[in-house]
mmCIF file of C-alpha atoms in Angstrom:
data_model
loop_
_atom_site.group_PDB
_atom_site.id
_atom_site.type_symbol
_atom_site.label_atom_id
_atom_site.label_comp_id
_atom_site.label_asym_id
_atom_site.label_seq_id
_atom_site.Cartn_x
_atom_site.Cartn_y
_atom_site.Cartn_z
ATOM 1 C CA MET L 11 -86.617 -132.787 20.584
ATOM 2 C CA SER L 12 -86.163 -130.329 17.693
ATOM 3 C CA GLY L 13 -84.862 -126.734 17.501
ATOM 4 C CA PRO L 14 -83.043 -124.456 19.924
ATOM 5 C CA GLN L 15 -83.678 -125.727 23.318
ATOM 6 C CA SER L 16 -81.467 -122.785 25.461
ATOM 7 C CA ALA L 17 -81.423 -119.855 26.793
ATOM 8 C CA CYS L 18 -80.481 -118.318 23.279
ATOM 9 C CA ASP L 19 -83.405 -119.372 21.585
ATOM 10 C CA GLU L 20 -84.208 -116.620 19.108
ATOM 11 C CA ASP L 21 -87.874 -115.621 20.775
ATOM 12 C CA PHE L 22 -85.904 -115.892 24.491
ATOM 13 C CA GLY L 23 -87.484 -112.439 26.323
ATOM 14 C CA MET L 24 -90.261 -112.409 23.741
ATOM 15 C CA PRO L 25 -93.545 -113.279 25.518
ATOM 16 C CA ASP L 26 -95.982 -115.853 24.484
ATOM 17 C CA THR L 27 -99.041 -114.508 22.928
ATOM 18 C CA GLY L 28 -101.062 -118.008 23.327
ATOM 19 C CA ASP L 29 -103.930 -118.687 25.361
ATOM 20 C CA ALA L 30 -102.128 -119.649 28.589
ATOM 21 C CA PRO L 31 -101.739 -117.112 31.478
ATOM 22 C CA ASN L 32 -99.239 -113.623 30.658
ATOM 23 C CA MET L 33 -96.429 -115.328 32.761
ATOM 24 C CA LEU L 34 -94.374 -111.800 32.591
ATOM 25 C CA ASP L 35 -97.470 -109.981 33.831
ATOM 26 C CA ALA L 36 -97.839 -112.328 36.817
ATOM 27 C CA LYS L 37 -94.532 -112.016 37.428
ATOM 28 C CA LEU L 38 -94.573 -108.728 37.320
ATOM 29 C CA TRP L 39 -97.582 -107.673 39.260
ATOM 30 C CA ALA L 40 -98.442 -110.688 41.726
ATOM 31 C CA ASN L 41 -95.074 -111.758 42.374
ATOM 32 C CA PRO L 42 -93.939 -111.849 46.179
ATOM 33 C CA CYS L 43 -90.396 -110.775 45.033
ATOM 34 C CA PRO L 44 -91.012 -108.352 42.355
ATOM 35 C CA PHE L 45 -87.284 -106.759 42.702
ATOM 36 C CA THR L 46 -85.426 -109.946 42.402
ATOM 37 C CA PHE L 47 -87.403 -110.631 39.350
ATOM 38 C CA ARG L 48 -86.880 -107.823 37.536
ATOM 39 C CA ILE L 49 -82.903 -107.963 37.936
ATOM 40 C CA ASN L 50 -82.629 -111.435 37.208
ATOM 41 C CA TYR L 51 -84.778 -111.107 34.456
ATOM 42 C CA LEU L 52 -82.892 -108.152 32.942
ATOM 43 C CA ALA L 53 -79.365 -109.523 33.710
ATOM 44 C CA LEU L 54 -80.253 -112.764 31.992
ATOM 45 C CA LEU L 55 -81.563 -110.651 29.103
ATOM 46 C CA TYR L 56 -78.340 -108.482 29.157
ATOM 47 C CA ASN L 57 -75.866 -111.103 29.797
ATOM 48 C CA THR L 58 -77.274 -114.095 27.738
ATOM 49 C CA PRO L 59 -76.433 -112.706 24.371
ATOM 50 C CA LEU L 60 -73.393 -110.517 25.560
ATOM 51 C CA TYR L 61 -71.565 -114.119 26.755
ATOM 52 C CA GLY L 62 -72.817 -116.007 24.076
ATOM 53 C CA TRP L 63 -71.076 -113.549 21.813
ATOM 54 C CA ILE L 64 -67.543 -113.619 23.874
ATOM 55 C CA SER L 65 -67.448 -117.180 24.150
ATOM 56 C CA ASP L 66 -68.212 -117.755 20.143
ATOM 57 C CA GLN L 67 -65.898 -114.630 19.011
ATOM 58 C CA TYR L 68 -63.237 -114.793 21.652
ATOM 59 C CA GLY L 69 -63.311 -118.135 23.277
ATOM 60 C CA LEU L 70 -63.618 -116.880 26.596
ATOM 61 C CA ARG L 71 -65.787 -118.180 29.274
ATOM 62 C CA ARG L 72 -67.761 -115.809 31.653
ATOM 63 C CA PRO L 73 -65.786 -116.218 34.496
ATOM 64 C CA GLU L 74 -62.825 -115.255 32.373
ATOM 65 C CA TYR L 75 -64.522 -112.289 30.611
ATOM 66 C CA VAL L 76 -65.606 -111.204 34.120
ATOM 67 C CA VAL L 77 -61.816 -111.184 35.115
ATOM 68 C CA LEU L 78 -61.096 -108.990 32.278
ATOM 69 C CA TYR L 79 -63.831 -106.229 32.325
ATOM 70 C CA SER L 80 -62.917 -106.433 36.053
ATOM 71 C CA LEU L 81 -59.397 -105.569 35.946
ATOM 72 C CA ALA L 82 -59.979 -103.124 32.929
ATOM 73 C CA LEU L 83 -62.046 -100.780 35.702
ATOM 74 C CA ALA L 84 -60.098 -101.580 38.024
ATOM 75 C CA ASP L 85 -56.230 -102.514 37.403
ATOM 76 C CA GLY L 86 -54.373 -104.091 39.785
ATOM 77 C CA GLY L 87 -57.700 -105.696 41.878
ATOM 78 C CA SER L 88 -56.770 -109.424 43.218
ATOM 79 C CA ALA L 89 -59.183 -112.568 42.075
ATOM 80 C CA ARG L 90 -60.704 -112.319 45.653
ATOM 81 C CA ASP L 91 -61.877 -108.355 44.935
ATOM 82 C CA VAL L 92 -62.937 -109.869 41.691
ATOM 83 C CA SER L 93 -65.018 -112.690 43.826
ATOM 84 C CA LEU L 94 -66.540 -110.451 46.278
ATOM 85 C CA THR L 95 -67.800 -108.012 43.441
ATOM 86 C CA SER L 96 -68.622 -110.503 40.827
ATOM 87 C CA GLY L 97 -70.803 -113.529 42.991
ATOM 88 C CA PHE L 98 -68.216 -116.029 41.535
ATOM 89 C CA PRO L 99 -66.363 -118.491 43.866
ATOM 90 C CA LYS L 100 -63.106 -118.124 44.357
ATOM 91 C CA ASN L 101 -62.015 -121.266 42.504
ATOM 92 C CA THR L 102 -63.924 -120.552 39.666
ATOM 93 C CA LEU L 103 -62.112 -117.584 39.521
ATOM 94 C CA SER L 104 -58.692 -118.819 40.257
ATOM 95 C CA ARG L 105 -59.512 -121.382 36.955
ATOM 96 C CA ALA L 106 -60.322 -118.129 34.973
ATOM 97 C CA VAL L 107 -56.953 -116.143 36.291
ATOM 98 C CA LYS L 108 -54.745 -119.042 35.474
ATOM 99 C CA SER L 109 -56.498 -119.282 31.906
ATOM 100 C CA LEU L 110 -56.005 -116.004 30.562
ATOM 101 C CA GLU L 111 -52.446 -116.038 32.136
ATOM 102 C CA LYS L 112 -52.105 -118.927 29.494
ATOM 103 C CA MET L 113 -53.653 -117.073 26.839
ATOM 104 C CA GLY L 114 -51.390 -113.930 27.589
ATOM 105 C CA LEU L 115 -54.240 -111.676 28.734
ATOM 106 C CA ILE L 116 -53.112 -111.089 32.069
ATOM 107 C CA LYS L 117 -49.578 -110.634 33.242
ATOM 108 C CA LEU L 118 -48.126 -112.840 35.511
ATOM 109 C CA ARG L 119 -49.164 -112.256 38.574
ATOM 110 C CA SER L 120 -47.368 -110.237 41.424
ATOM 111 C CA LYS L 121 -47.540 -109.899 45.517
ATOM 112 C CA VAL L 122 -49.064 -107.096 46.709
ATOM 113 C CA PRO L 123 -46.830 -105.541 49.164
ATOM 114 C CA GLY L 124 -48.346 -106.392 52.454
ATOM 115 C CA GLY L 125 -50.536 -108.149 51.073
ATOM 116 C CA ARG L 126 -49.457 -111.471 52.508
ATOM 117 C CA ARG L 127 -50.867 -114.381 49.769
ATOM 118 C CA ARG L 128 -53.039 -111.540 47.686
ATOM 119 C CA GLN L 129 -51.442 -111.028 44.428
ATOM 120 C CA ALA L 130 -52.579 -107.988 42.374
ATOM 121 C CA LEU L 131 -53.869 -108.753 38.578
ATOM 122 C CA HIS L 132 -52.956 -106.543 35.584
ATOM 123 C CA LEU L 133 -53.881 -106.739 31.985
ATOM 124 C CA SER L 134 -51.358 -107.160 29.427
ATOM 125 C CA ASP L 135 -51.950 -105.497 26.150
ATOM 126 C CA ALA L 136 -53.586 -108.467 24.497
ATOM 127 C CA GLY L 137 -55.707 -108.104 27.496
ATOM 128 C CA TRP L 138 -56.795 -104.420 27.125
ATOM 129 C CA ALA L 139 -56.996 -104.903 23.238
ATOM 130 C CA LEU L 140 -59.579 -107.271 24.047
ATOM 131 C CA PHE L 141 -61.257 -105.230 26.602
ATOM 132 C CA ASN L 142 -61.188 -102.237 24.061
ATOM 133 C CA GLU L 143 -62.317 -104.242 21.139
ATOM 134 C CA THR L 144 -65.372 -106.028 23.450
ATOM 135 C CA ARG L 145 -66.722 -102.838 25.494
ATOM 136 C CA PRO L 146 -68.678 -101.133 22.634
ATOM 137 C CA ALA L 147 -70.736 -104.122 22.762
ATOM 138 C CA PHE L 148 -71.919 -104.291 26.221
ATOM 139 C CA GLU L 149 -72.138 -100.705 26.766
ATOM 140 C CA ALA L 150 -74.711 -100.363 23.481
ATOM 141 C CA GLN L 151 -76.780 -103.360 24.788
ATOM 142 C CA GLU L 152 -76.826 -101.670 28.226
ATOM 143 C CA LYS L 153 -78.109 -98.292 26.118
ATOM 144 C CA ARG L 154 -80.701 -100.023 24.342
ATOM 145 C CA MET L 155 -81.819 -101.939 28.080
ATOM 146 C CA LEU L 156 -82.119 -98.408 29.584
ATOM 147 C CA LYS L 157 -83.913 -96.630 26.549
ATOM 148 C CA ALA L 158 -87.334 -96.214 27.588
ATOM 149 C CA LEU L 159 -85.943 -94.360 30.579
ATOM 150 C CA SER L 160 -85.378 -90.474 30.708
ATOM 151 C CA GLU L 161 -81.663 -89.309 31.479
ATOM 152 C CA GLY L 162 -83.790 -87.868 35.179
ATOM 153 C CA GLU L 163 -85.272 -91.715 35.686
ATOM 154 C CA ARG L 164 -81.722 -93.189 34.409
ATOM 155 C CA GLN L 165 -80.056 -91.536 37.306
ATOM 156 C CA MET L 166 -82.569 -92.120 39.675
ATOM 157 C CA LEU L 167 -82.478 -95.591 38.957
ATOM 158 C CA PHE L 168 -78.688 -95.845 39.293
ATOM 159 C CA GLU L 169 -78.426 -94.326 42.579
ATOM 160 C CA LEU L 170 -81.544 -96.003 43.857
ATOM 161 C CA MET L 171 -79.866 -99.915 42.905
ATOM 162 C CA SER L 172 -75.844 -98.593 43.684
ATOM 163 C CA LYS L 173 -77.748 -97.794 47.558
ATOM 164 C CA VAL L 174 -78.815 -101.475 47.383
ATOM 165 C CA VAL L 175 -75.558 -102.827 45.910
ATOM 166 C CA MET L 176 -73.907 -100.661 48.873
ATOM 167 C CA ASP L 177 -75.918 -102.483 51.602
ATOM 168 C CA ALA L 178 -75.771 -106.264 49.923
ATOM 169 C CA GLN L 179 -73.169 -106.859 52.541
ATOM 170 C CA GLU L 180 -75.268 -106.461 55.596
ATOM 171 C CA TRP L 181 -77.664 -109.586 54.243
ATOM 172 C CA ALA L 182 -75.629 -111.234 51.487
ATOM 173 C CA GLY L 183 -74.330 -114.846 51.927
ATOM 174 C CA ASP L 184 -76.740 -115.632 55.033
ATOM 175 C CA LEU L 185 -80.467 -116.819 54.771
ATOM 176 C CA PRO L 186 -82.634 -114.914 56.688
ATOM 177 C CA PRO L 187 -84.090 -116.743 59.718
ATOM 178 C CA GLU L 188 -87.833 -117.301 57.992
ATOM 179 C CA ALA L 189 -85.604 -120.040 55.806
ATOM 180 C CA GLY L 190 -85.146 -122.275 58.840
ATOM 181 C CA THR L 191 -83.863 -125.767 58.156
ATOM 182 C CA ASN L 192 -85.563 -129.219 57.549
ATOM 183 C CA LYS L 193 -84.931 -129.649 61.260
ATOM 184 C CA GLU L 194 -86.833 -126.979 62.864
ATOM 185 C CA ARG L 195 -89.758 -127.908 60.469
ATOM 186 C CA ALA L 196 -90.062 -131.191 61.744
ATOM 187 C CA ARG L 197 -89.932 -130.029 65.512
ATOM 188 C CA GLN L 198 -92.910 -127.648 64.685
#
C-alpha cells in the first residue's frame, strides 16, 4: 500500500467525485439513522485533526486531553464525572489521570469530603497553561464548522442538541428491545 491510509488523509471529509454513487448524499438523505450519522460525521471531522495535533504537538493521547479539557471546565471533577460526560471507560480515564499526574499537568489527587473513593482532580499551573494554549484551536475549529449557520440557527441547534444530551440518561448504555439476542432470533 502506498500513501496515507488513515482518517488523516489529505482528502478526508472531501466527497469522491468519481462515477460511484454519492455516498454522502445517501447517508444524508436515504439513511434510516440520519441524526446519528450527522453527529458522528461532524464529530469525526472535528476531532480527528484536533486530537492528531494535540498528539503531535503536545504528546497527549485523546483520553488525556479529554481529562484536561474536562477539568478546565469543571475544576474538582472526578474521573467518574469525566467518564460519564465523555463516553470513555473509567479504566481508560484512570490511566489518563495517572499519566497527567506524572506529566505534572494535574495536581496529585485529594479525597472529596463524603465522596468515599471519589477523588477531586485539579489542573496544575502547567495543565492550565496547556489548556489555555490549545483552547483557541478548538474554538476556531468549531467556529469554522458552524459558519454556515446564522446566529439564530446556531442557538436553536445548541438548544435542541442540549435537549437530546440531557435526555441521554433515558436510553444510553442499553440496546433497544428490537436488538434482541442471537438466542431470541434462533427461537423465531
